[in-house]
Amino acid sequence: ADGETVAVLGPNGAGKSTLLRALARLEPAAGGEVLLDGEPVQPPQLRAAVAAVLQRPVLQRISVLDNAAAGLRLRGMRRAAARRLARPWLDALGIAHLADRHARTLSGGEAQRVAIARALAVRSRVLLLDEPFAGLDATTRADLVADLRAALDQSTAAVLLVTHDRDEAAA
């Protein structure tokens, strides 16, 4: 449901990431169909409704702010408007001070925050999170979990998180 967060827990190799990729139609599923509002959804509709954050963030060779605005730009928004809508998400995730920095100079935790800000900025109906805290040190992970929880409280997206960590799922 809108605003609801569901976590899928399982060990490495259990198929959690495969589930997310199938839901996002990033790879073919063995069977079944993806439904949105109870109706089968085609890839163009799905792309408009879903945003995803992967285990390893993919950032362009541009500024942090422009990376956060990239999803909006891909959806046809003008640069100034996209930057204006993305900036508050940088603030919500504690990286507004990095807005003008080149994205390829970021630490792993900072880069993951940019990827999350980009996904939140598009205000998708569904947010898929594929172990977004994997590979982060304990302190960075705890801080990012808390910041993401607060950011999700400002979002109306339905969220599906896959993780192998019970504490992350509970948070």
Short mmCIF file of C-alpha atoms in Angstrom, two decimals:
data_model
loop_
_atom_site.label_atom_id
_atom_site.label_comp_id
_atom_site.label_asym_id
_atom_site.label_seq_id
_atom_site.Cartn_x
_atom_site.Cartn_y
_atom_site.Cartn_z
CA ALA A 1 0.00 0.00 0.00
CA ASP A 2 1.05 3.62 -0.40
CA GLY A 3 3.46 4.58 2.38
CA GLU A 4 3.94 0.99 3.53
CA THR A 5 7.38 -0.58 3.85
CA VAL A 6 7.81 -4.34 3.49
CA ALA A 7 11.09 -6.15 4.05
CA VAL A 8 12.01 -9.46 2.46
CA LEU A 9 14.57 -11.29 4.59
CA GLY A 10 16.75 -14.14 3.45
CA PRO A 11 20.31 -15.41 3.29
CA ASN A 12 22.70 -14.67 0.45
CA GLY A 13 21.68 -16.55 -2.68
CA ALA A 14 18.03 -16.91 -1.65
CA GLY A 15 16.76 -14.91 -4.63
CA LYS A 16 15.96 -11.58 -2.96
CA SER A 17 17.71 -9.48 -5.60
CA THR A 18 16.27 -11.65 -8.34
CA LEU A 19 12.80 -10.89 -6.97
CA LEU A 20 13.44 -7.14 -7.18
CA ARG A 21 14.89 -7.38 -10.68
CA ALA A 22 11.83 -9.38 -11.79
CA LEU A 23 9.45 -6.85 -10.22
CA ALA A 24 11.25 -4.00 -11.97
CA ARG A 25 11.32 -6.04 -15.19
CA LEU A 26 15.09 -5.69 -15.30
CA GLU A 27 15.29 -9.38 -16.15
CA PRO A 28 12.69 -11.86 -17.32
CA ALA A 29 10.82 -13.82 -14.69
CA ALA A 30 10.34 -17.57 -15.00
CA GLY A 31 6.58 -17.03 -14.85
CA GLY A 32 3.81 -14.91 -13.44
CA GLU A 33 3.13 -11.25 -14.00
CA VAL A 34 3.74 -7.94 -12.28
CA LEU A 35 0.61 -6.13 -11.10
CA LEU A 36 0.13 -2.48 -10.17
CA ASP A 37 -3.20 -1.60 -8.57
CA GLY A 38 -4.27 -5.16 -9.31
CA GLU A 39 -3.74 -4.82 -13.06
CA PRO A 40 -0.93 -6.26 -15.21
CA VAL A 41 1.64 -3.57 -15.88
CA GLN A 42 3.80 -3.15 -18.99
CA PRO A 43 7.43 -1.95 -18.87
CA PRO A 44 6.70 1.70 -19.84
CA GLN A 45 4.13 2.02 -17.05
CA LEU A 46 6.44 0.25 -14.65
CA ARG A 47 9.35 2.58 -15.43
CA ALA A 48 7.14 5.55 -14.58
CA ALA A 49 5.93 4.02 -11.32
CA VAL A 50 9.08 2.41 -9.88
CA ALA A 51 12.47 3.62 -8.66
CA ALA A 52 15.24 1.34 -7.45
CA VAL A 53 18.35 1.62 -5.31
CA LEU A 54 20.89 -1.10 -5.91
CA GLN A 55 23.58 -2.52 -3.64
CA ARG A 56 26.27 -0.61 -5.48
CA PRO A 57 25.25 2.89 -6.52
CA VAL A 58 25.70 3.90 -10.14
CA LEU A 59 26.65 7.56 -10.39
CA GLN A 60 27.36 9.68 -13.43
CA ARG A 61 30.47 11.83 -13.85
CA ILE A 62 28.62 14.97 -12.74
CA SER A 63 27.91 16.76 -9.47
CA VAL A 64 26.11 15.21 -6.54
CA LEU A 65 23.10 17.48 -7.10
CA ASP A 66 22.91 16.63 -10.80
CA ASN A 67 23.11 12.91 -9.96
CA ALA A 68 20.25 13.32 -7.48
CA ALA A 69 18.27 15.13 -10.19
CA ALA A 70 19.12 12.60 -12.93
CA GLY A 71 15.96 10.52 -12.52
CA LEU A 72 13.80 13.59 -12.92
CA ARG A 73 15.80 14.65 -15.99
CA LEU A 74 15.32 11.20 -17.53
CA ARG A 75 11.59 11.72 -17.05
CA GLY A 76 11.74 14.91 -19.09
CA MET A 77 12.05 17.60 -16.43
CA ARG A 78 14.16 20.67 -17.13
CA ARG A 79 17.49 20.90 -15.29
CA ALA A 80 16.64 23.80 -12.98
CA ALA A 81 13.33 22.28 -11.90
CA ALA A 82 14.90 18.85 -11.38
CA ARG A 83 17.67 20.32 -9.25
CA ARG A 84 15.14 22.27 -7.19
CA LEU A 85 13.13 19.11 -6.46
CA ALA A 86 16.20 16.95 -5.75
CA ARG A 87 17.92 19.35 -3.34
CA PRO A 88 15.59 18.74 -0.35
CA TRP A 89 16.33 14.99 -0.55
CA LEU A 90 20.06 15.69 -0.29
CA ASP A 91 19.28 17.67 2.84
CA ALA A 92 17.04 14.91 4.24
CA LEU A 93 19.86 12.40 3.77
CA GLY A 94 22.52 14.65 5.30
CA ILE A 95 24.54 15.37 2.16
CA ALA A 96 23.33 18.81 1.04
CA HIS A 97 26.81 20.15 1.77
CA LEU A 98 28.14 17.89 -1.00
CA ALA A 99 25.75 19.17 -3.70
CA ASP A 100 28.45 20.79 -5.87
CA ARG A 101 31.03 18.04 -5.40
CA HIS A 102 31.90 15.65 -8.22
CA ALA A 103 30.01 12.42 -7.49
CA ARG A 104 32.92 10.13 -8.32
CA THR A 105 34.89 11.52 -5.33
CA LEU A 106 32.38 10.28 -2.73
CA SER A 107 32.80 7.56 -0.14
CA GLY A 108 30.62 4.46 -0.40
CA GLY A 109 28.13 5.72 2.16
CA GLU A 110 27.91 9.15 0.54
CA ALA A 111 27.39 7.60 -2.89
CA GLN A 112 24.62 5.39 -1.54
CA ARG A 113 22.93 8.46 -0.05
CA VAL A 114 23.02 10.14 -3.48
CA ALA A 115 21.46 7.05 -5.08
CA ILE A 116 18.70 7.05 -2.46
CA ALA A 117 18.10 10.79 -2.93
CA ARG A 118 17.80 10.25 -6.70
CA ALA A 119 15.22 7.50 -6.16
CA LEU A 120 13.22 9.56 -3.67
CA ALA A 121 13.32 12.70 -5.82
CA VAL A 122 11.28 11.11 -8.61
CA ARG A 123 8.47 10.49 -6.12
CA SER A 124 7.76 7.07 -7.56
CA ARG A 125 4.81 5.03 -6.41
CA VAL A 126 7.06 2.08 -5.59
CA LEU A 127 10.61 2.16 -4.25
CA LEU A 128 12.71 -1.00 -4.50
CA LEU A 129 15.73 -1.17 -2.18
CA ASP A 130 18.21 -3.94 -2.91
CA GLU A 131 20.37 -4.29 0.22
CA PRO A 132 21.18 -0.57 0.17
CA PHE A 133 23.35 -0.81 3.30
CA ALA A 134 25.58 -3.69 2.14
CA GLY A 135 29.28 -2.96 2.26
CA LEU A 136 28.99 0.00 4.62
CA ASP A 137 30.76 0.15 7.97
CA ALA A 138 28.59 -0.22 11.08
CA THR A 139 28.47 3.49 11.96
CA THR A 140 27.70 4.62 8.40
CA ARG A 141 25.08 1.88 8.10
CA ALA A 142 23.34 2.89 11.33
CA ASP A 143 23.32 6.57 10.34
CA LEU A 144 22.02 5.83 6.85
CA VAL A 145 19.31 3.51 8.15
CA ALA A 146 18.07 6.27 10.48
CA ASP A 147 18.23 8.93 7.76
CA LEU A 148 16.44 6.70 5.25
CA ARG A 149 13.70 5.88 7.75
CA ALA A 150 13.14 9.62 8.34
CA ALA A 151 13.16 10.31 4.57
CA LEU A 152 10.66 7.50 3.94
CA ASP A 153 8.36 9.08 6.52
CA GLN A 154 8.17 12.06 4.10
CA SER A 155 7.38 9.80 1.13
CA THR A 156 4.13 8.19 0.04
CA ALA A 157 5.89 5.44 -1.94
CA ALA A 158 5.30 1.79 -1.20
CA VAL A 159 8.73 0.41 -0.31
CA LEU A 160 10.11 -3.09 -0.78
CA LEU A 161 13.45 -3.66 0.94
CA VAL A 162 15.44 -6.84 0.54
CA THR A 163 18.10 -7.60 3.12
CA HIS A 164 19.71 -10.41 5.04
CA ASP A 165 19.91 -8.27 8.20
CA ARG A 166 16.99 -8.40 10.65
CA ASP A 167 17.96 -5.13 12.34
CA GLU A 168 17.93 -3.25 9.02
CA ALA A 169 14.54 -4.76 8.19
CA ALA A 170 13.11 -3.76 11.57
CA ALA A 171 14.44 -0.21 11.23
#
